[in-house]
Amino acid sequence: MPTTRAVRNSLTILASAAVLSATVVGVASATPPGIPSAATAKSDLAGLTVKADGSLDGYSRDKFPHWIDQGNSCNTREVVLKRDGTNVKTGSDCAPTSGSWFSPYDGATWTAASDVDIDHVVPLADAWRTGASAWTTAQRQAYANDLTDPQLIAVTDNVNQQKGDKSPDQWKPPLTSYWCTYAEMWVAVKAKFDLTVNTAEKAALTDMLGRC
């Protein structure tokens, strides 16, 4: 259930909506694009390079520029909020003024965008450790704002913060029923961007895909 903070924020946002020009966005799918089947994920996992994670030396989130402009006054975060939300209304600046967001990680529903984070399924720091340190800034920007693969998803903010930069052997969504989908998304991103996996990570993914 939404917290007192979420309700208070929602009321404030709804009041603000009365004086904003709003665009109504219909019921949207809460499912990121490009999630593979379990069979495809298992095949892709078998093809990933298994290697110990590299160093975080030199890492900074600033080296993965986000959230970038996506046109129509919207940045990447706002695009995902509209895509993953239900009955989302936005102001002329594209910021959501009302709507609801279901977080598949923990099953919570929120009515204030401030209670929702856009999670990088494969975190930026994990990407850095497993191959992205050798990319150009342009490549890292494309990764951090990827809207065509299952890399960005709207979830409960504190759950995303608990996840941090952990890989699936260290953190899994609280809802075990989502483990299969989470593993499918994780593997798809690693395969698309040619990132490596370590042995513990691969074992965890294999177990999660075995639940599909």
GROMACS .gro file of N, CA and C in nm, residues 24-136:
model
  339
   24VAL      N    1  -0.330   1.318  -2.159
   24VAL     CA    2  -0.369   1.190  -2.104
   24VAL      C    3  -0.301   1.080  -2.182
   25VAL      N    4  -0.239   0.990  -2.110
   25VAL     CA    5  -0.179   0.873  -2.171
   25VAL      C    6  -0.259   0.753  -2.125
   26GLY      N    7  -0.302   0.671  -2.216
   26GLY     CA    8  -0.388   0.559  -2.181
   26GLY      C    9  -0.317   0.453  -2.100
   27VAL      N   10  -0.389   0.350  -2.067
   27VAL     CA   11  -0.333   0.239  -1.991
   27VAL      C   12  -0.214   0.183  -2.068
   28ALA      N   13  -0.101   0.174  -2.002
   28ALA     CA   14   0.022   0.131  -2.069
   28ALA      C   15   0.068  -0.003  -2.014
   29SER      N   16   0.143  -0.070  -2.094
   29SER     CA   17   0.201  -0.196  -2.050
   29SER      C   18   0.312  -0.169  -1.950
   30ALA      N   19   0.315  -0.246  -1.843
   30ALA     CA   20   0.421  -0.231  -1.744
   30ALA      C   21   0.538  -0.323  -1.777
   31THR      N   22   0.539  -0.377  -1.896
   31THR     CA   23   0.642  -0.472  -1.936
   31THR      C   24   0.739  -0.407  -2.033
   32PRO      N   25   0.868  -0.402  -2.000
   32PRO     CA   26   0.966  -0.345  -2.092
   32PRO      C   27   0.969  -0.424  -2.223
   33PRO      N   28   1.013  -0.362  -2.331
   33PRO     CA   29   1.018  -0.432  -2.460
   33PRO      C   30   1.133  -0.531  -2.466
   34GLY      N   31   1.119  -0.628  -2.552
   34GLY     CA   32   1.230  -0.717  -2.585
   34GLY      C   33   1.261  -0.826  -2.485
   35ILE      N   34   1.169  -0.859  -2.394
   35ILE     CA   35   1.196  -0.968  -2.300
   35ILE      C   36   1.191  -1.100  -2.376
   36PRO      N   37   1.299  -1.178  -2.372
   36PRO     CA   38   1.302  -1.303  -2.449
   36PRO      C   39   1.226  -1.414  -2.377
   37SER      N   40   1.201  -1.521  -2.451
   37SER     CA   41   1.145  -1.640  -2.388
   37SER      C   42   1.250  -1.703  -2.297
   38ALA      N   43   1.205  -1.791  -2.209
   38ALA     CA   44   1.299  -1.860  -2.120
   38ALA      C   45   1.399  -1.941  -2.202
   39ALA      N   46   1.351  -2.005  -2.308
   39ALA     CA   47   1.441  -2.086  -2.391
   39ALA      C   48   1.549  -2.000  -2.455
   40THR      N   49   1.511  -1.883  -2.505
   40THR     CA   50   1.608  -1.793  -2.566
   40THR      C   51   1.706  -1.741  -2.461
   41ALA      N   52   1.654  -1.707  -2.344
   41ALA     CA   53   1.741  -1.658  -2.236
   41ALA      C   54   1.843  -1.764  -2.195
   42LYS      N   55   1.797  -1.888  -2.184
   42LYS     CA   56   1.888  -1.996  -2.147
   42LYS      C   57   1.997  -2.013  -2.252
   43SER      N   58   1.958  -2.004  -2.379
   43SER     CA   59   2.055  -2.016  -2.487
   43SER      C   60   2.154  -1.899  -2.485
   44ASP      N   61   2.101  -1.778  -2.465
   44ASP     CA   62   2.189  -1.661  -2.458
   44ASP      C   63   2.283  -1.667  -2.339
   45LEU      N   64   2.232  -1.716  -2.225
   45LEU     CA   65   2.316  -1.729  -2.107
   45LEU      C   66   2.433  -1.823  -2.134
   46ALA      N   67   2.406  -1.932  -2.203
   46ALA     CA   68   2.511  -2.028  -2.234
   46ALA      C   69   2.619  -1.966  -2.324
   47GLY      N   70   2.581  -1.864  -2.399
   47GLY     CA   71   2.676  -1.802  -2.490
   47GLY      C   72   2.754  -1.686  -2.431
   48LEU      N   73   2.720  -1.644  -2.309
   48LEU     CA   74   2.790  -1.532  -2.247
   48LEU      C   75   2.929  -1.574  -2.200
   49THR      N   76   3.023  -1.483  -2.208
   49THR     CA   77   3.157  -1.509  -2.158
   49THR      C   78   3.158  -1.506  -2.006
   50VAL      N   79   3.209  -1.612  -1.945
   50VAL     CA   80   3.219  -1.618  -1.800
   50VAL      C   81   3.358  -1.570  -1.759
   51LYS      N   82   3.359  -1.466  -1.677
   51LYS     CA   83   3.486  -1.401  -1.642
   51LYS      C   84   3.468  -1.328  -1.510
   52ALA      N   85   3.571  -1.325  -1.430
   52ALA     CA   86   3.564  -1.248  -1.305
   52ALA      C   87   3.540  -1.101  -1.336
   53ASP      N   88   3.459  -1.036  -1.252
   53ASP     CA   89   3.431  -0.895  -1.273
   53ASP      C   90   3.559  -0.812  -1.268
   54GLY      N   91   3.560  -0.708  -1.348
   54GLY     CA   92   3.672  -0.617  -1.348
   54GLY      C   93   3.663  -0.517  -1.233
   55SER      N   94   3.752  -0.421  -1.234
   55SER     CA   95   3.759  -0.321  -1.128
   55SER      C   96   3.657  -0.210  -1.152
   56LEU      N   97   3.621  -0.143  -1.043
   56LEU     CA   98   3.537  -0.023  -1.052
   56LEU      C   99   3.622   0.104  -1.065
   57ASP      N  100   3.753   0.088  -1.075
   57ASP     CA  101   3.842   0.204  -1.088
   57ASP      C  102   3.795   0.291  -1.204
   58GLY      N  103   3.781   0.418  -1.177
   58GLY     CA  104   3.743   0.512  -1.280
   58GLY      C  105   3.594   0.525  -1.302
   59TYR      N  106   3.516   0.443  -1.234
   59TYR     CA  107   3.370   0.445  -1.256
   59TYR      C  108   3.307   0.571  -1.198
   60SER      N  109   3.210   0.623  -1.272
   60SER     CA  110   3.124   0.731  -1.225
   60SER      C  111   2.993   0.723  -1.304
   61ARG      N  112   2.882   0.747  -1.237
   61ARG     CA  113   2.754   0.750  -1.308
   61ARG      C  114   2.754   0.859  -1.415
   62ASP      N  115   2.834   0.962  -1.395
   62ASP     CA  116   2.843   1.070  -1.494
   62ASP      C  117   2.898   1.020  -1.627
   63LYS      N  118   2.964   0.905  -1.626
   63LYS     CA  119   3.018   0.850  -1.750
   63LYS      C  120   2.911   0.774  -1.829
   64PHE      N  121   2.790   0.767  -1.772
   64PHE     CA  122   2.674   0.709  -1.840
   64PHE      C  123   2.566   0.819  -1.844
   65PRO      N  124   2.580   0.920  -1.928
   65PRO     CA  125   2.489   1.035  -1.923
   65PRO      C  126   2.341   0.993  -1.935
   66HIS      N  127   2.260   1.034  -1.839
   66HIS     CA  128   2.117   1.008  -1.839
   66HIS      C  129   2.053   1.110  -1.742
   67TRP      N  130   1.931   1.143  -1.748
   67TRP     CA  131   1.835   1.099  -1.850
   67TRP      C  132   1.835   1.199  -1.966
   68ILE      N  133   1.851   1.151  -2.089
   68ILE     CA  134   1.867   1.241  -2.203
   68ILE      C  135   1.732   1.276  -2.264
   69ASP      N  136   1.733   1.380  -2.347
   69ASP     CA  137   1.612   1.425  -2.416
   69ASP      C  138   1.568   1.320  -2.518
   70GLN      N  139   1.439   1.288  -2.516
   70GLN     CA  140   1.384   1.190  -2.609
   70GLN      C  141   1.281   1.254  -2.703
   71GLY      N  142   1.277   1.385  -2.707
   71GLY     CA  143   1.182   1.455  -2.792
   71GLY      C  144   1.052   1.486  -2.722
   72ASN      N  145   0.975   1.577  -2.778
   72ASN     CA  146   0.845   1.616  -2.722
   72ASN      C  147   0.855   1.661  -2.577
   73SER      N  148   0.965   1.725  -2.542
   73SER     CA  149   0.990   1.778  -2.407
   73SER      C  150   1.009   1.668  -2.302
   74CYS      N  151   1.026   1.542  -2.344
   74CYS     CA  152   1.038   1.429  -2.252
   74CYS      C  153   1.181   1.379  -2.244
   75ASN      N  154   1.225   1.346  -2.122
   75ASN     CA  155   1.352   1.275  -2.109
   75ASN      C  156   1.325   1.126  -2.092
   76THR      N  157   1.431   1.048  -2.081
   76THR     CA  158   1.416   0.903  -2.077
   76THR      C  159   1.331   0.858  -1.959
   77ARG      N  160   1.355   0.915  -1.842
   77ARG     CA  161   1.277   0.877  -1.724
   77ARG      C  162   1.129   0.900  -1.748
   78GLU      N  163   1.095   1.014  -1.805
   78GLU     CA  164   0.955   1.046  -1.826
   78GLU      C  165   0.889   0.954  -1.928
   79VAL      N  166   0.965   0.915  -2.029
   79VAL     CA  167   0.913   0.820  -2.129
   79VAL      C  168   0.879   0.687  -2.062
   80VAL      N  169   0.969   0.639  -1.975
   80VAL     CA  170   0.944   0.511  -1.908
   80VAL      C  171   0.828   0.523  -1.809
   81LEU      N  172   0.818   0.634  -1.740
   81LEU     CA  173   0.706   0.653  -1.648
   81LEU      C  174   0.573   0.647  -1.723
   82LYS      N  175   0.567   0.706  -1.840
   82LYS     CA  176   0.444   0.700  -1.919
   82LYS      C  177   0.421   0.560  -1.974
   83ARG      N  178   0.528   0.497  -2.018
   83ARG     CA  179   0.515   0.362  -2.073
   83ARG      C  180   0.470   0.260  -1.969
   84ASP      N  181   0.526   0.268  -1.850
   84ASP     CA  182   0.501   0.167  -1.748
   84ASP      C  183   0.385   0.200  -1.656
   85GLY      N  184   0.332   0.320  -1.666
   85GLY     CA  185   0.224   0.361  -1.577
   85GLY      C  186   0.086   0.336  -1.636
   86THR      N  187  -0.014   0.361  -1.555
   86THR     CA  188  -0.154   0.348  -1.596
   86THR      C  189  -0.225   0.481  -1.576
   87ASN      N  190  -0.300   0.523  -1.677
   87ASN     CA  191  -0.375   0.649  -1.671
   87ASN      C  192  -0.285   0.767  -1.632
   88VAL      N  193  -0.170   0.772  -1.694
   88VAL     CA  194  -0.073   0.877  -1.663
   88VAL      C  195  -0.111   1.007  -1.733
   89LYS      N  196  -0.112   1.116  -1.657
   89LYS     CA  197  -0.131   1.249  -1.713
   89LYS      C  198  -0.002   1.327  -1.693
   90THR      N  199   0.033   1.407  -1.792
   90THR     CA  200   0.156   1.484  -1.784
   90THR      C  201   0.129   1.631  -1.808
   91GLY      N  202   0.215   1.715  -1.753
   91GLY     CA  203   0.209   1.857  -1.782
   91GLY      C  204   0.277   1.886  -1.914
   92SER      N  205   0.280   2.011  -1.953
   92SER     CA  206   0.341   2.050  -2.080
   92SER      C  207   0.490   2.022  -2.084
   93ASP      N  208   0.552   2.005  -1.965
   93ASP     CA  209   0.694   1.972  -1.958
   93ASP      C  210   0.718   1.823  -1.958
   94CYS      N  211   0.612   1.742  -1.973
   94CYS     CA  212   0.617   1.596  -1.979
   94CYS      C  213   0.628   1.529  -1.842
   95ALA      N  214   0.643   1.607  -1.736
   95ALA     CA  215   0.649   1.548  -1.602
   95ALA      C  216   0.510   1.496  -1.564
   96PRO      N  217   0.501   1.373  -1.509
   96PRO     CA  218   0.371   1.319  -1.469
   96PRO      C  219   0.308   1.402  -1.358
   97THR      N  220   0.178   1.426  -1.373
   97THR     CA  221   0.103   1.497  -1.271
   97THR      C  222   0.009   1.403  -1.197
   98SER      N  223  -0.024   1.291  -1.256
   98SER     CA  224  -0.103   1.188  -1.188
   98SER      C  225  -0.089   1.058  -1.265
   99GLY      N  226  -0.137   0.951  -1.202
   99GLY     CA  227  -0.127   0.819  -1.262
   99GLY      C  228  -0.098   0.717  -1.154
  100SER      N  229  -0.078   0.593  -1.194
  100SER     CA  230  -0.037   0.490  -1.098
  100SER      C  231   0.067   0.400  -1.161
  101TRP      N  232   0.152   0.345  -1.076
  101TRP     CA  233   0.263   0.262  -1.122
  101TRP      C  234   0.269   0.135  -1.037
  102PHE      N  235   0.261   0.021  -1.104
  102PHE     CA  236   0.274  -0.109  -1.037
  102PHE      C  237   0.418  -0.155  -1.049
  103SER      N  238   0.480  -0.183  -0.936
  103SER     CA  239   0.620  -0.228  -0.934
  103SER      C  240   0.624  -0.381  -0.931
  104PRO      N  241   0.666  -0.446  -1.040
  104PRO     CA  242   0.667  -0.592  -1.043
  104PRO      C  243   0.772  -0.655  -0.952
  105TYR      N  244   0.869  -0.575  -0.906
  105TYR     CA  245   0.970  -0.629  -0.817
  105TYR      C  246   0.911  -0.668  -0.682
  106ASP      N  247   0.816  -0.585  -0.632
  106ASP     CA  248   0.764  -0.608  -0.497
  106ASP      C  249   0.612  -0.608  -0.490
  107GLY      N  250   0.544  -0.585  -0.602
  107GLY     CA  251   0.398  -0.590  -0.605
  107GLY      C  252   0.329  -0.467  -0.551
  108ALA      N  253   0.403  -0.359  -0.526
  108ALA     CA  254   0.344  -0.236  -0.473
  108ALA      C  255   0.292  -0.148  -0.586
  109THR      N  256   0.187  -0.071  -0.556
  109THR     CA  257   0.134   0.026  -0.651
  109THR      C  258   0.147   0.165  -0.592
  110TRP      N  259   0.195   0.260  -0.672
  110TRP     CA  260   0.220   0.395  -0.627
  110TRP      C  261   0.142   0.495  -0.711
  111THR      N  262   0.102   0.604  -0.649
  111THR     CA  263   0.028   0.707  -0.720
  111THR      C  264   0.104   0.837  -0.728
  112ALA      N  265   0.228   0.838  -0.688
  112ALA     CA  266   0.315   0.955  -0.703
  112ALA      C  267   0.444   0.912  -0.773
  113ALA      N  268   0.477   0.981  -0.881
  113ALA     CA  269   0.598   0.947  -0.956
  113ALA      C  270   0.723   0.958  -0.871
  114SER      N  271   0.718   1.040  -0.767
  114SER     CA  272   0.833   1.057  -0.678
  114SER      C  273   0.864   0.930  -0.599
  115ASP      N  274   0.769   0.836  -0.592
  115ASP     CA  275   0.792   0.710  -0.522
  115ASP      C  276   0.844   0.601  -0.615
  116VAL      N  277   0.870   0.638  -0.740
  116VAL     CA  278   0.909   0.541  -0.841
  116VAL      C  279   1.047   0.576  -0.896
  117ASP      N  280   1.134   0.476  -0.902
  117ASP     CA  281   1.263   0.489  -0.968
  117ASP      C  282   1.258   0.417  -1.102
  118ILE      N  283   1.341   0.462  -1.195
  118ILE     CA  284   1.361   0.387  -1.318
  118ILE      C  285   1.488   0.305  -1.299
  119ASP      N  286   1.471   0.176  -1.286
  119ASP     CA  287   1.584   0.086  -1.261
  119ASP      C  288   1.654   0.050  -1.390
  120HIS      N  289   1.787   0.055  -1.388
  120HIS     CA  290   1.867  -0.009  -1.492
  120HIS      C  291   1.876  -0.156  -1.452
  121VAL      N  292   1.811  -0.243  -1.525
  121VAL     CA  293   1.806  -0.385  -1.487
  121VAL      C  294   1.947  -0.437  -1.463
  122VAL      N  295   2.035  -0.419  -1.558
  122VAL     CA  296   2.178  -0.444  -1.534
  122VAL      C  297   2.238  -0.308  -1.496
  123PRO      N  298   2.272  -0.290  -1.368
  123PRO     CA  299   2.313  -0.158  -1.319
  123PRO      C  300   2.435  -0.103  -1.393
  124LEU      N  301   2.447   0.028  -1.391
  124LEU     CA  302   2.557   0.093  -1.460
  124LEU      C  303   2.692   0.046  -1.407
  125ALA      N  304   2.703   0.032  -1.275
  125ALA     CA  305   2.831  -0.012  -1.217
  125ALA      C  306   2.863  -0.155  -1.258
  126ASP      N  307   2.759  -0.241  -1.262
  126ASP     CA  308   2.783  -0.379  -1.305
  126ASP      C  309   2.828  -0.380  -1.451
  127ALA      N  310   2.767  -0.297  -1.533
  127ALA     CA  311   2.809  -0.290  -1.673
  127ALA      C  312   2.954  -0.245  -1.684
  128TRP      N  313   2.990  -0.147  -1.600
  128TRP     CA  314   3.129  -0.099  -1.602
  128TRP      C  315   3.225  -0.212  -1.570
  129ARG      N  316   3.192  -0.291  -1.469
  129ARG     CA  317   3.280  -0.401  -1.425
  129ARG      C  318   3.290  -0.513  -1.528
  130THR      N  319   3.189  -0.521  -1.616
  130THR     CA  320   3.181  -0.637  -1.705
  130THR      C  321   3.194  -0.602  -1.853
  131GLY      N  322   3.253  -0.486  -1.880
  131GLY     CA  323   3.281  -0.453  -2.019
  131GLY      C  324   3.265  -0.307  -2.057
  132ALA      N  325   3.177  -0.233  -1.991
  132ALA     CA  326   3.147  -0.096  -2.033
  132ALA      C  327   3.259   0.003  -2.004
  133SER      N  328   3.355  -0.036  -1.922
  133SER     CA  329   3.467   0.054  -1.894
  133SER      C  330   3.547   0.082  -2.022
  134ALA      N  331   3.536  -0.006  -2.119
  134ALA     CA  332   3.610   0.011  -2.245
  134ALA      C  333   3.528   0.083  -2.352
  135TRP      N  334   3.403   0.116  -2.320
  135TRP     CA  335   3.317   0.183  -2.418
  135TRP      C  336   3.347   0.332  -2.426
  136THR      N  337   3.296   0.392  -2.533
  136THR     CA  338   3.299   0.537  -2.545
  136THR      C  339   3.185   0.596  -2.461
   0.00000   0.00000   0.00000
